[in-house]
Amino acid sequence: MRPLRLDLAGFTVFREETTVDFTDADFFALVGPTGSGKSSILDAICFALYGVVPRWGSSRGIASALAPSATEARVRLVFESAGSRYVATRVIRRDSRGAVKTGNAGLQLMPPGFDVTRLDTGMSPDDLGEVLAGTPAEMEQAVLDAVGLPYEQFTTCVLLPQGRFADFLHAKPATRQQILVNLLGLHVYERVRERATARAGAAEAAVAAVDQLLGGLADADEAAVAAAARQVDAMRALATAVDAALPRLTQAQQAVASAADQVTALDDEVGLLAGVAAPAAAARLADQAAAARVAATDADRAVADAEEREEKVRAELAAIGDPADRRLLLQTHAERDRVAAEAAELAPALAAAQAEQVASQAALRSARSAAEAADHELDRARQTYQEAQSADLAAALRHELVAGADCPVCAQPVSTVPPVPAGSRVAEAKSAGQAARAAADQARQAVTEAEQSLRAVERAVDRARVRAEQLTARLAQLDARLSDSPGADALRTDLSTVDRLQRALDDAGGQVRRAREAARQAQRAAVTGEQRLQAGWREFDAGRDAVARLAPPAADRSDLAAAWTLLTDWAHQLLAERRTARAEADARLASARSAASGVAADIDALFVAAELAPPAGADPAGYRQAAALAVQRAQTDHERITERFAQAGELRGRRADQERQAQLARTLAGHLRANNFERWLLVEALDLLVDGASRILRELSSGQYELVHDAGEFFVVDHHDAGLRRGVRTLSGGETFQASLALALSLSEQLAGMSASAASLESIVLDEGFGSLDAATLDTVAATLEGLAARGDRMVGLVTHVPALAERVPVRFEVSKDARTARVRRSGL
């Protein structure tokens, strides 16, 4: 792992955004006062990768990553490992309750040739490449795959923080061995052993499977193949023998078929001849048809007679004329008699009404005269009453006077009311007036009644006069209409004659209809008789056609009965001849069947001899097909057993090959088991590591010390004390620093060439107090580090505040801090 760029913000003392560019820094030093933040840069590198820092103790100490009063810390590390570039990012945040948690963590594989300076252009995370991990849980395995070292080994071999410098030196042999396994990629041999074991198991399983298949092919041996070949030869011989016998069977079966055809043909002719018989009614059909034709002719003649009678009656009716006109004239005569009678009855009534009108007029005049006299008397009574009132006005007013009140006439007070004088005529005049009014009202009532009676009489007279005028006009019209009438009696005589003729016409029409119906029935009977006769001839033709191929005699078409007699006589004679011929054909058929059965029995014997069931039916095609099928089955069985024999041979070869593979894989797994090969490689690697560290330690200690190992434990040989071997835990602080530095430098120098895995030590960063070294040792350390960096394949980094050492480092990152934040400035080359 080689860091290329580190971006910080809000991390420990780096409150503000800070970038450390390691791109060209093969040999650099982080310098600055104590507490300025030099170690925090190494902490950020470790935190970006593993989410934990050695100085914090555990992941629970991530709160230490936050700068004071900061709520968020971001760290982004771009690094290179095994030729690929990665970017690791971690973000932690403090929530509202003060708890600090990881807010984001990710690892991305950057595109080849990615320029890290592009990170200053504000690129989004999506532009940084393929995402390998997106959560803290995914980061652990992804970083292990990329760097090749877990956290503990990374802080032992690559990033050596303060207080951890001597961890590899003091580590237990097992721990040290695991570190070397990771560094050298020796776990590949464990995987080889596992693969060899798996391959051995697969090969052994394949052997077992082949054995199971071979068990199913136990019958596929050479004897079975030979037996199958013999069976093929036997079936071919059977087929040959069957083919040789089949022509005889075919000839015998053809003879059977020919004899059977003759029997069938004779049976057919016998059946046809036996079916020739004349119908029972054939002799009567001609007589019936002739009688029906005569009846049809008679019926047609009766129709003509009835139609002639009907036409004669129609002519007589036509001569009389339309009876409707006579009926209308007769109705007109009746109407005139009725109108004349009504007019005769109306004349006396009109005269009486006119007389009553005259009397009513006289009564009205009398009532009007009486009414005028009553009115005159009423006027006179009114005048008398007025005069009486005027004469006795004072007496009349006395009724209104009250003693002590004012007089209504003179408006003077009345002291005493005088009495009414005797002999007043007002009451008498009033009574006379009332009587005169009653008489006048009665007279006016009499006038009203006389007027009403007169109007009623006048209306009756008007109606009688109007009706008399209407009747007179109607009589005139009817007389005009009857001017040419022969008279009512003559009209009645004509209508009686019409009725008589109409009845005669109806009777004649009925006779016509009955005659026509009888004619239709006779015609249908004639057609039916003719159809029956034709059907009889068709039946005869059908019977003759049925035996036409036997050459029946010709028939006389004029006599159906004679034709049938001739045909039946011929059929009976020929039937006797055919029955004799059939008996002879039966004998020939029996002989042919016997011969065919013998040939079939011979062929069946061939199948039985070949240990096969003969096919049913004794059919040549069936025999041939059965023989061919037997040959085909024998050949199929032979091919199958031959194929299974070859398959068994192939499986035996495959089994031998799988056995060899299983044995080879088991041998390889046995050699790699118990880490024998790995242990040998580790010993060799440890020898190289200790040889290199011993050389560096001799230079650092001016030849006093060298490093050795025994059974995985490290020892220091002190040449100033007669080569005394001392355990590394007995060394002083300065001696421990020298031994640890030598071991760390040897790890970086020696094992890089031996490692074939991703865990190559491409960088080493030392964070330890170089100030404890004397000037000579410090010079040796500096020269050693310069030589390591000069090789160009390692990045070497130091954290120091020793000016003499820092001045010899070509690239320096000067770390400073003020009250706000820490800053980093690059100086040197």
JSON list of N, CA, C and O in Angstrom, two decimals, residues 334-372:
[
{"chain": "A", "resi": 334, "resn": "ALA", "atom": "N", "xyz": [-142.96, 3.29, -50.61]},
{"chain": "A", "resi": 334, "resn": "ALA", "atom": "CA", "xyz": [-143.31, 3.16, -49.20]},
{"chain": "A", "resi": 334, "resn": "ALA", "atom": "C", "xyz": [-143.08, 4.48, -48.47]},
{"chain": "A", "resi": 334, "resn": "ALA", "atom": "O", "xyz": [-143.89, 4.89, -47.61]},
{"chain": "A", "resi": 335, "resn": "GLU", "atom": "N", "xyz": [-141.95, 5.14, -48.81]},
{"chain": "A", "resi": 335, "resn": "GLU", "atom": "CA", "xyz": [-141.66, 6.42, -48.15]},
{"chain": "A", "resi": 335, "resn": "GLU", "atom": "C", "xyz": [-142.71, 7.47, -48.51]},
{"chain": "A", "resi": 335, "resn": "GLU", "atom": "O", "xyz": [-143.16, 8.26, -47.66]},
{"chain": "A", "resi": 336, "resn": "ARG", "atom": "N", "xyz": [-143.18, 7.51, -49.80]},
{"chain": "A", "resi": 336, "resn": "ARG", "atom": "CA", "xyz": [-144.19, 8.51, -50.21]},
{"chain": "A", "resi": 336, "resn": "ARG", "atom": "C", "xyz": [-145.49, 8.27, -49.46]},
{"chain": "A", "resi": 336, "resn": "ARG", "atom": "O", "xyz": [-146.16, 9.23, -49.01]},
{"chain": "A", "resi": 337, "resn": "ASP", "atom": "N", "xyz": [-145.86, 7.00, -49.31]},
{"chain": "A", "resi": 337, "resn": "ASP", "atom": "CA", "xyz": [-147.10, 6.70, -48.59]},
{"chain": "A", "resi": 337, "resn": "ASP", "atom": "C", "xyz": [-146.99, 7.18, -47.15]},
{"chain": "A", "resi": 337, "resn": "ASP", "atom": "O", "xyz": [-147.94, 7.74, -46.59]},
{"chain": "A", "resi": 338, "resn": "ARG", "atom": "N", "xyz": [-145.78, 6.98, -46.55]},
{"chain": "A", "resi": 338, "resn": "ARG", "atom": "CA", "xyz": [-145.60, 7.41, -45.15]},
{"chain": "A", "resi": 338, "resn": "ARG", "atom": "C", "xyz": [-145.64, 8.93, -45.05]},
{"chain": "A", "resi": 338, "resn": "ARG", "atom": "O", "xyz": [-146.29, 9.49, -44.14]},
{"chain": "A", "resi": 339, "resn": "VAL", "atom": "N", "xyz": [-145.01, 9.67, -45.97]},
{"chain": "A", "resi": 339, "resn": "VAL", "atom": "CA", "xyz": [-145.00, 11.15, -45.95]},
{"chain": "A", "resi": 339, "resn": "VAL", "atom": "C", "xyz": [-146.42, 11.68, -46.18]},
{"chain": "A", "resi": 339, "resn": "VAL", "atom": "O", "xyz": [-146.86, 12.64, -45.53]},
{"chain": "A", "resi": 340, "resn": "ALA", "atom": "N", "xyz": [-147.16, 11.07, -47.12]},
{"chain": "A", "resi": 340, "resn": "ALA", "atom": "CA", "xyz": [-148.53, 11.54, -47.41]},
{"chain": "A", "resi": 340, "resn": "ALA", "atom": "C", "xyz": [-149.42, 11.32, -46.19]},
{"chain": "A", "resi": 340, "resn": "ALA", "atom": "O", "xyz": [-150.25, 12.18, -45.85]},
{"chain": "A", "resi": 341, "resn": "ALA", "atom": "N", "xyz": [-149.23, 10.21, -45.49]},
{"chain": "A", "resi": 341, "resn": "ALA", "atom": "CA", "xyz": [-150.03, 9.95, -44.29]},
{"chain": "A", "resi": 341, "resn": "ALA", "atom": "C", "xyz": [-149.71, 10.97, -43.22]},
{"chain": "A", "resi": 341, "resn": "ALA", "atom": "O", "xyz": [-150.62, 11.48, -42.53]},
{"chain": "A", "resi": 342, "resn": "GLU", "atom": "N", "xyz": [-148.42, 11.30, -43.08]},
{"chain": "A", "resi": 342, "resn": "GLU", "atom": "CA", "xyz": [-148.04, 12.27, -42.04]},
{"chain": "A", "resi": 342, "resn": "GLU", "atom": "C", "xyz": [-148.58, 13.65, -42.38]},
{"chain": "A", "resi": 342, "resn": "GLU", "atom": "O", "xyz": [-149.07, 14.40, -41.51]},
{"chain": "A", "resi": 343, "resn": "ALA", "atom": "N", "xyz": [-148.58, 14.02, -43.65]},
{"chain": "A", "resi": 343, "resn": "ALA", "atom": "CA", "xyz": [-149.11, 15.33, -44.07]},
{"chain": "A", "resi": 343, "resn": "ALA", "atom": "C", "xyz": [-150.62, 15.39, -43.82]},
{"chain": "A", "resi": 343, "resn": "ALA", "atom": "O", "xyz": [-151.16, 16.43, -43.39]},
{"chain": "A", "resi": 344, "resn": "ALA", "atom": "N", "xyz": [-151.28, 14.26, -44.06]},
{"chain": "A", "resi": 344, "resn": "ALA", "atom": "CA", "xyz": [-152.72, 14.24, -43.82]},
{"chain": "A", "resi": 344, "resn": "ALA", "atom": "C", "xyz": [-153.02, 14.39, -42.33]},
{"chain": "A", "resi": 344, "resn": "ALA", "atom": "O", "xyz": [-153.98, 15.07, -41.95]},
{"chain": "A", "resi": 345, "resn": "GLU", "atom": "N", "xyz": [-152.22, 13.76, -41.50]},
{"chain": "A", "resi": 345, "resn": "GLU", "atom": "CA", "xyz": [-152.42, 13.88, -40.06]},
{"chain": "A", "resi": 345, "resn": "GLU", "atom": "C", "xyz": [-152.06, 15.27, -39.56]},
{"chain": "A", "resi": 345, "resn": "GLU", "atom": "O", "xyz": [-152.61, 15.75, -38.57]},
{"chain": "A", "resi": 346, "resn": "LEU", "atom": "N", "xyz": [-151.11, 16.00, -40.19]},
{"chain": "A", "resi": 346, "resn": "LEU", "atom": "CA", "xyz": [-150.64, 17.31, -39.71]},
{"chain": "A", "resi": 346, "resn": "LEU", "atom": "C", "xyz": [-151.62, 18.43, -40.01]},
{"chain": "A", "resi": 346, "resn": "LEU", "atom": "O", "xyz": [-151.68, 19.43, -39.27]},
{"chain": "A", "resi": 347, "resn": "ALA", "atom": "N", "xyz": [-152.48, 18.37, -41.01]},
{"chain": "A", "resi": 347, "resn": "ALA", "atom": "CA", "xyz": [-153.37, 19.48, -41.41]},
{"chain": "A", "resi": 347, "resn": "ALA", "atom": "C", "xyz": [-154.34, 19.83, -40.30]},
{"chain": "A", "resi": 347, "resn": "ALA", "atom": "O", "xyz": [-154.46, 21.03, -39.93]},
{"chain": "A", "resi": 348, "resn": "PRO", "atom": "N", "xyz": [-155.10, 18.91, -39.65]},
{"chain": "A", "resi": 348, "resn": "PRO", "atom": "CA", "xyz": [-155.99, 19.30, -38.55]},
{"chain": "A", "resi": 348, "resn": "PRO", "atom": "C", "xyz": [-155.22, 19.90, -37.37]},
{"chain": "A", "resi": 348, "resn": "PRO", "atom": "O", "xyz": [-155.69, 20.85, -36.74]},
{"chain": "A", "resi": 349, "resn": "ALA", "atom": "N", "xyz": [-154.12, 19.35, -37.05]},
{"chain": "A", "resi": 349, "resn": "ALA", "atom": "CA", "xyz": [-153.34, 19.86, -35.92]},
{"chain": "A", "resi": 349, "resn": "ALA", "atom": "C", "xyz": [-152.91, 21.29, -36.18]},
{"chain": "A", "resi": 349, "resn": "ALA", "atom": "O", "xyz": [-152.90, 22.14, -35.26]},
{"chain": "A", "resi": 350, "resn": "LEU", "atom": "N", "xyz": [-152.51, 21.61, -37.44]},
{"chain": "A", "resi": 350, "resn": "LEU", "atom": "CA", "xyz": [-152.09, 22.99, -37.76]},
{"chain": "A", "resi": 350, "resn": "LEU", "atom": "C", "xyz": [-153.27, 23.94, -37.63]},
{"chain": "A", "resi": 350, "resn": "LEU", "atom": "O", "xyz": [-153.12, 25.06, -37.10]},
{"chain": "A", "resi": 351, "resn": "ALA", "atom": "N", "xyz": [-154.49, 23.51, -38.07]},
{"chain": "A", "resi": 351, "resn": "ALA", "atom": "CA", "xyz": [-155.68, 24.38, -37.96]},
{"chain": "A", "resi": 351, "resn": "ALA", "atom": "C", "xyz": [-156.02, 24.63, -36.52]},
{"chain": "A", "resi": 351, "resn": "ALA", "atom": "O", "xyz": [-156.34, 25.76, -36.11]},
{"chain": "A", "resi": 352, "resn": "ALA", "atom": "N", "xyz": [-155.96, 23.61, -35.64]},
{"chain": "A", "resi": 352, "resn": "ALA", "atom": "CA", "xyz": [-156.26, 23.78, -34.22]},
{"chain": "A", "resi": 352, "resn": "ALA", "atom": "C", "xyz": [-155.26, 24.72, -33.57]},
{"chain": "A", "resi": 352, "resn": "ALA", "atom": "O", "xyz": [-155.61, 25.56, -32.74]},
{"chain": "A", "resi": 353, "resn": "ALA", "atom": "N", "xyz": [-153.97, 24.60, -33.94]},
{"chain": "A", "resi": 353, "resn": "ALA", "atom": "CA", "xyz": [-152.95, 25.46, -33.36]},
{"chain": "A", "resi": 353, "resn": "ALA", "atom": "C", "xyz": [-153.18, 26.90, -33.77]},
{"chain": "A", "resi": 353, "resn": "ALA", "atom": "O", "xyz": [-153.00, 27.83, -32.98]},
{"chain": "A", "resi": 354, "resn": "GLN", "atom": "N", "xyz": [-153.60, 27.10, -35.03]},
{"chain": "A", "resi": 354, "resn": "GLN", "atom": "CA", "xyz": [-153.84, 28.48, -35.49]},
{"chain": "A", "resi": 354, "resn": "GLN", "atom": "C", "xyz": [-155.03, 29.07, -34.74]},
{"chain": "A", "resi": 354, "resn": "GLN", "atom": "O", "xyz": [-155.02, 30.25, -34.37]},
{"chain": "A", "resi": 355, "resn": "ALA", "atom": "N", "xyz": [-156.08, 28.26, -34.49]},
{"chain": "A", "resi": 355, "resn": "ALA", "atom": "CA", "xyz": [-157.24, 28.75, -33.74]},
{"chain": "A", "resi": 355, "resn": "ALA", "atom": "C", "xyz": [-156.85, 29.09, -32.32]},
{"chain": "A", "resi": 355, "resn": "ALA", "atom": "O", "xyz": [-157.28, 30.10, -31.75]},
{"chain": "A", "resi": 356, "resn": "GLU", "atom": "N", "xyz": [-156.03, 28.23, -31.73]},
{"chain": "A", "resi": 356, "resn": "GLU", "atom": "CA", "xyz": [-155.56, 28.49, -30.36]},
{"chain": "A", "resi": 356, "resn": "GLU", "atom": "C", "xyz": [-154.72, 29.76, -30.33]},
{"chain": "A", "resi": 356, "resn": "GLU", "atom": "O", "xyz": [-154.77, 30.53, -29.37]},
{"chain": "A", "resi": 357, "resn": "GLN", "atom": "N", "xyz": [-153.98, 30.07, -31.39]},
{"chain": "A", "resi": 357, "resn": "GLN", "atom": "CA", "xyz": [-153.17, 31.27, -31.46]},
{"chain": "A", "resi": 357, "resn": "GLN", "atom": "C", "xyz": [-154.07, 32.51, -31.43]},
{"chain": "A", "resi": 357, "resn": "GLN", "atom": "O", "xyz": [-153.78, 33.49, -30.74]},
{"chain": "A", "resi": 358, "resn": "VAL", "atom": "N", "xyz": [-155.17, 32.44, -32.17]},
{"chain": "A", "resi": 358, "resn": "VAL", "atom": "CA", "xyz": [-156.11, 33.59, -32.19]},
{"chain": "A", "resi": 358, "resn": "VAL", "atom": "C", "xyz": [-156.69, 33.80, -30.81]},
{"chain": "A", "resi": 358, "resn": "VAL", "atom": "O", "xyz": [-156.78, 34.95, -30.32]},
{"chain": "A", "resi": 359, "resn": "ALA", "atom": "N", "xyz": [-157.09, 32.74, -30.11]},
{"chain": "A", "resi": 359, "resn": "ALA", "atom": "CA", "xyz": [-157.68, 32.87, -28.78]},
{"chain": "A", "resi": 359, "resn": "ALA", "atom": "C", "xyz": [-156.66, 33.42, -27.81]},
{"chain": "A", "resi": 359, "resn": "ALA", "atom": "O", "xyz": [-156.98, 34.25, -26.94]},
{"chain": "A", "resi": 360, "resn": "SER", "atom": "N", "xyz": [-155.41, 33.00, -27.92]},
{"chain": "A", "resi": 360, "resn": "SER", "atom": "CA", "xyz": [-154.36, 33.49, -27.02]},
{"chain": "A", "resi": 360, "resn": "SER", "atom": "C", "xyz": [-154.11, 34.96, -27.25]},
{"chain": "A", "resi": 360, "resn": "SER", "atom": "O", "xyz": [-153.86, 35.73, -26.30]},
{"chain": "A", "resi": 361, "resn": "GLN", "atom": "N", "xyz": [-154.21, 35.41, -28.50]},
{"chain": "A", "resi": 361, "resn": "GLN", "atom": "CA", "xyz": [-154.02, 36.84, -28.79]},
{"chain": "A", "resi": 361, "resn": "GLN", "atom": "C", "xyz": [-155.12, 37.66, -28.14]},
{"chain": "A", "resi": 361, "resn": "GLN", "atom": "O", "xyz": [-154.88, 38.74, -27.58]},
{"chain": "A", "resi": 362, "resn": "ALA", "atom": "N", "xyz": [-156.38, 37.16, -28.18]},
{"chain": "A", "resi": 362, "resn": "ALA", "atom": "CA", "xyz": [-157.51, 37.87, -27.58]},
{"chain": "A", "resi": 362, "resn": "ALA", "atom": "C", "xyz": [-157.37, 37.92, -26.07]},
{"chain": "A", "resi": 362, "resn": "ALA", "atom": "O", "xyz": [-157.61, 38.95, -25.43]},
{"chain": "A", "resi": 363, "resn": "ALA", "atom": "N", "xyz": [-156.95, 36.83, -25.45]},
{"chain": "A", "resi": 363, "resn": "ALA", "atom": "CA", "xyz": [-156.77, 36.79, -24.00]},
{"chain": "A", "resi": 363, "resn": "ALA", "atom": "C", "xyz": [-155.69, 37.76, -23.59]},
{"chain": "A", "resi": 363, "resn": "ALA", "atom": "O", "xyz": [-155.76, 38.40, -22.53]},
{"chain": "A", "resi": 364, "resn": "LEU", "atom": "N", "xyz": [-154.65, 37.90, -24.40]},
{"chain": "A", "resi": 364, "resn": "LEU", "atom": "CA", "xyz": [-153.56, 38.82, -24.06]},
{"chain": "A", "resi": 364, "resn": "LEU", "atom": "C", "xyz": [-154.05, 40.25, -24.09]},
{"chain": "A", "resi": 364, "resn": "LEU", "atom": "O", "xyz": [-153.71, 41.05, -23.21]},
{"chain": "A", "resi": 365, "resn": "ARG", "atom": "N", "xyz": [-154.89, 40.57, -25.09]},
{"chain": "A", "resi": 365, "resn": "ARG", "atom": "CA", "xyz": [-155.40, 41.94, -25.18]},
{"chain": "A", "resi": 365, "resn": "ARG", "atom": "C", "xyz": [-156.27, 42.25, -23.97]},
{"chain": "A", "resi": 365, "resn": "ARG", "atom": "O", "xyz": [-156.22, 43.33, -23.40]},
{"chain": "A", "resi": 366, "resn": "SER", "atom": "N", "xyz": [-157.07, 41.29, -23.53]},
{"chain": "A", "resi": 366, "resn": "SER", "atom": "CA", "xyz": [-157.96, 41.49, -22.38]},
{"chain": "A", "resi": 366, "resn": "SER", "atom": "C", "xyz": [-157.13, 41.67, -21.11]},
{"chain": "A", "resi": 366, "resn": "SER", "atom": "O", "xyz": [-157.41, 42.54, -20.28]},
{"chain": "A", "resi": 367, "resn": "ALA", "atom": "N", "xyz": [-156.07, 40.88, -20.93]},
{"chain": "A", "resi": 367, "resn": "ALA", "atom": "CA", "xyz": [-155.23, 40.98, -19.73]},
{"chain": "A", "resi": 367, "resn": "ALA", "atom": "C", "xyz": [-154.53, 42.32, -19.70]},
{"chain": "A", "resi": 367, "resn": "ALA", "atom": "O", "xyz": [-154.35, 42.94, -18.64]},
{"chain": "A", "resi": 368, "resn": "ARG", "atom": "N", "xyz": [-154.11, 42.81, -20.87]},
{"chain": "A", "resi": 368, "resn": "ARG", "atom": "CA", "xyz": [-153.42, 44.11, -20.92]},
{"chain": "A", "resi": 368, "resn": "ARG", "atom": "C", "xyz": [-154.38, 45.24, -20.55]},
{"chain": "A", "resi": 368, "resn": "ARG", "atom": "O", "xyz": [-154.01, 46.20, -19.85]},
{"chain": "A", "resi": 369, "resn": "SER", "atom": "N", "xyz": [-155.64, 45.14, -20.97]},
{"chain": "A", "resi": 369, "resn": "SER", "atom": "CA", "xyz": [-156.65, 46.16, -20.62]},
{"chain": "A", "resi": 369, "resn": "SER", "atom": "C", "xyz": [-156.90, 46.16, -19.12]},
{"chain": "A", "resi": 369, "resn": "SER", "atom": "O", "xyz": [-156.96, 47.22, -18.48]},
{"chain": "A", "resi": 370, "resn": "ALA", "atom": "N", "xyz": [-157.02, 44.99, -18.52]},
{"chain": "A", "resi": 370, "resn": "ALA", "atom": "CA", "xyz": [-157.24, 44.90, -17.07]},
{"chain": "A", "resi": 370, "resn": "ALA", "atom": "C", "xyz": [-156.04, 45.44, -16.32]},
{"chain": "A", "resi": 370, "resn": "ALA", "atom": "O", "xyz": [-156.17, 46.10, -15.27]},
{"chain": "A", "resi": 371, "resn": "ALA", "atom": "N", "xyz": [-154.82, 45.21, -16.85]},
{"chain": "A", "resi": 371, "resn": "ALA", "atom": "CA", "xyz": [-153.61, 45.70, -16.18]},
{"chain": "A", "resi": 371, "resn": "ALA", "atom": "C", "xyz": [-153.55, 47.21, -16.22]},
{"chain": "A", "resi": 371, "resn": "ALA", "atom": "O", "xyz": [-153.15, 47.87, -15.25]},
{"chain": "A", "resi": 372, "resn": "GLU", "atom": "N", "xyz": [-153.99, 47.78, -17.37]},
{"chain": "A", "resi": 372, "resn": "GLU", "atom": "CA", "xyz": [-153.98, 49.24, -17.48]},
{"chain": "A", "resi": 372, "resn": "GLU", "atom": "C", "xyz": [-154.98, 49.83, -16.49]},
{"chain": "A", "resi": 372, "resn": "GLU", "atom": "O", "xyz": [-154.69, 50.84, -15.84]}
]
